[in-house]
Amino acid sequence: MSAPRQSLSKTDRLKSHKRIRLLFAEGQKMKVQSLLVYFQIHPKVISAAEMVHLQMGVSVGARYFKKAVDRNLIKRRIKEAYRLNNIQVKENLKEHNLVMDIFFVYTASEILLYKQIEACMQKALQQLTDKINHFYNSAAE
């Protein structure tokens, strides 16, 4: 049996304008080195098995990176780092039956190497795992 395919499918991407606006308005945020992370955790409402527990979005400001080529390069690096490191967060959400929306905003003024972005992503996802556990424990009380 082969290992499960690691991919960032369409269902894993946060595309709903309504949910993005809600995330920026009511969600929490934290700064992890060169990433500003907006997130919102809420209980799973729909009982469908196909319901996605974790959706993400990425933004790189055109103010600092005038060329779309540069913005797209950074977005690809962020998405790849997320794709490779999000397994623990997904498992934690499924275990606690929660749903989370995440939006990463790149804040560095220069293009970082993939290794640097991956280190930021690992740190951010670890902090998000801690936030999930805290949310679950406070909701259970």
PDB file of N, CA and C in Angstrom, residues 96 98 132-141:
ATOM      1  N   HIS A  96     -10.040  16.479  17.744  1.00  0.00           N
ATOM      2  CA  HIS A  96     -10.899  17.316  18.584  1.00  0.00           C
ATOM      3  C   HIS A  96     -12.184  17.742  17.880  1.00  0.00           C
ATOM      4  N   LEU A  98     -12.701  19.808  15.268  1.00  0.00           N
ATOM      5  CA  LEU A  98     -12.710  21.256  15.084  1.00  0.00           C
ATOM      6  C   LEU A  98     -12.404  21.603  13.632  1.00  0.00           C
ATOM      7  N   ILE A 132      -4.826  25.129  19.219  1.00  0.00           N
ATOM      8  CA  ILE A 132      -5.934  24.175  19.065  1.00  0.00           C
ATOM      9  C   ILE A 132      -6.167  23.440  20.373  1.00  0.00           C
ATOM     10  N   ASN A 133      -5.085  22.954  20.971  1.00  0.00           N
ATOM     11  CA  ASN A 133      -5.201  22.242  22.245  1.00  0.00           C
ATOM     12  C   ASN A 133      -5.785  23.148  23.327  1.00  0.00           C
ATOM     13  N   HIS A 134      -5.336  24.402  23.364  1.00  0.00           N
ATOM     14  CA  HIS A 134      -5.852  25.357  24.351  1.00  0.00           C
ATOM     15  C   HIS A 134      -7.335  25.633  24.104  1.00  0.00           C
ATOM     16  N   PHE A 135      -7.724  25.804  22.845  1.00  0.00           N
ATOM     17  CA  PHE A 135      -9.129  26.050  22.494  1.00  0.00           C
ATOM     18  C   PHE A 135     -10.001  24.878  22.915  1.00  0.00           C
ATOM     19  N   TYR A 136      -9.524  23.667  22.623  1.00  0.00           N
ATOM     20  CA  TYR A 136     -10.294  22.469  22.966  1.00  0.00           C
ATOM     21  C   TYR A 136     -10.445  22.311  24.476  1.00  0.00           C
ATOM     22  N   ASN A 137      -9.350  22.544  25.194  1.00  0.00           N
ATOM     23  CA  ASN A 137      -9.394  22.405  26.650  1.00  0.00           C
ATOM     24  C   ASN A 137     -10.292  23.453  27.288  1.00  0.00           C
ATOM     25  N   SER A 138     -10.273  24.684  26.778  1.00  0.00           N
ATOM     26  CA  SER A 138     -11.120  25.728  27.352  1.00  0.00           C
ATOM     27  C   SER A 138     -12.589  25.518  26.973  1.00  0.00           C
ATOM     28  N   ALA A 139     -12.855  24.936  25.802  1.00  0.00           N
ATOM     29  CA  ALA A 139     -14.227  24.664  25.387  1.00  0.00           C
ATOM     30  C   ALA A 139     -14.808  23.462  26.131  1.00  0.00           C
ATOM     31  N   ALA A 140     -13.940  22.533  26.515  1.00  0.00           N
ATOM     32  CA  ALA A 140     -14.399  21.337  27.213  1.00  0.00           C
ATOM     33  C   ALA A 140     -14.788  21.623  28.661  1.00  0.00           C
ATOM     34  N   GLU A 141     -14.258  22.703  29.221  1.00  0.00           N
ATOM     35  CA  GLU A 141     -14.529  23.022  30.631  1.00  0.00           C
ATOM     36  C   GLU A 141     -15.889  23.606  30.841  1.00  0.00           C
TER      37      GLU A 141
END
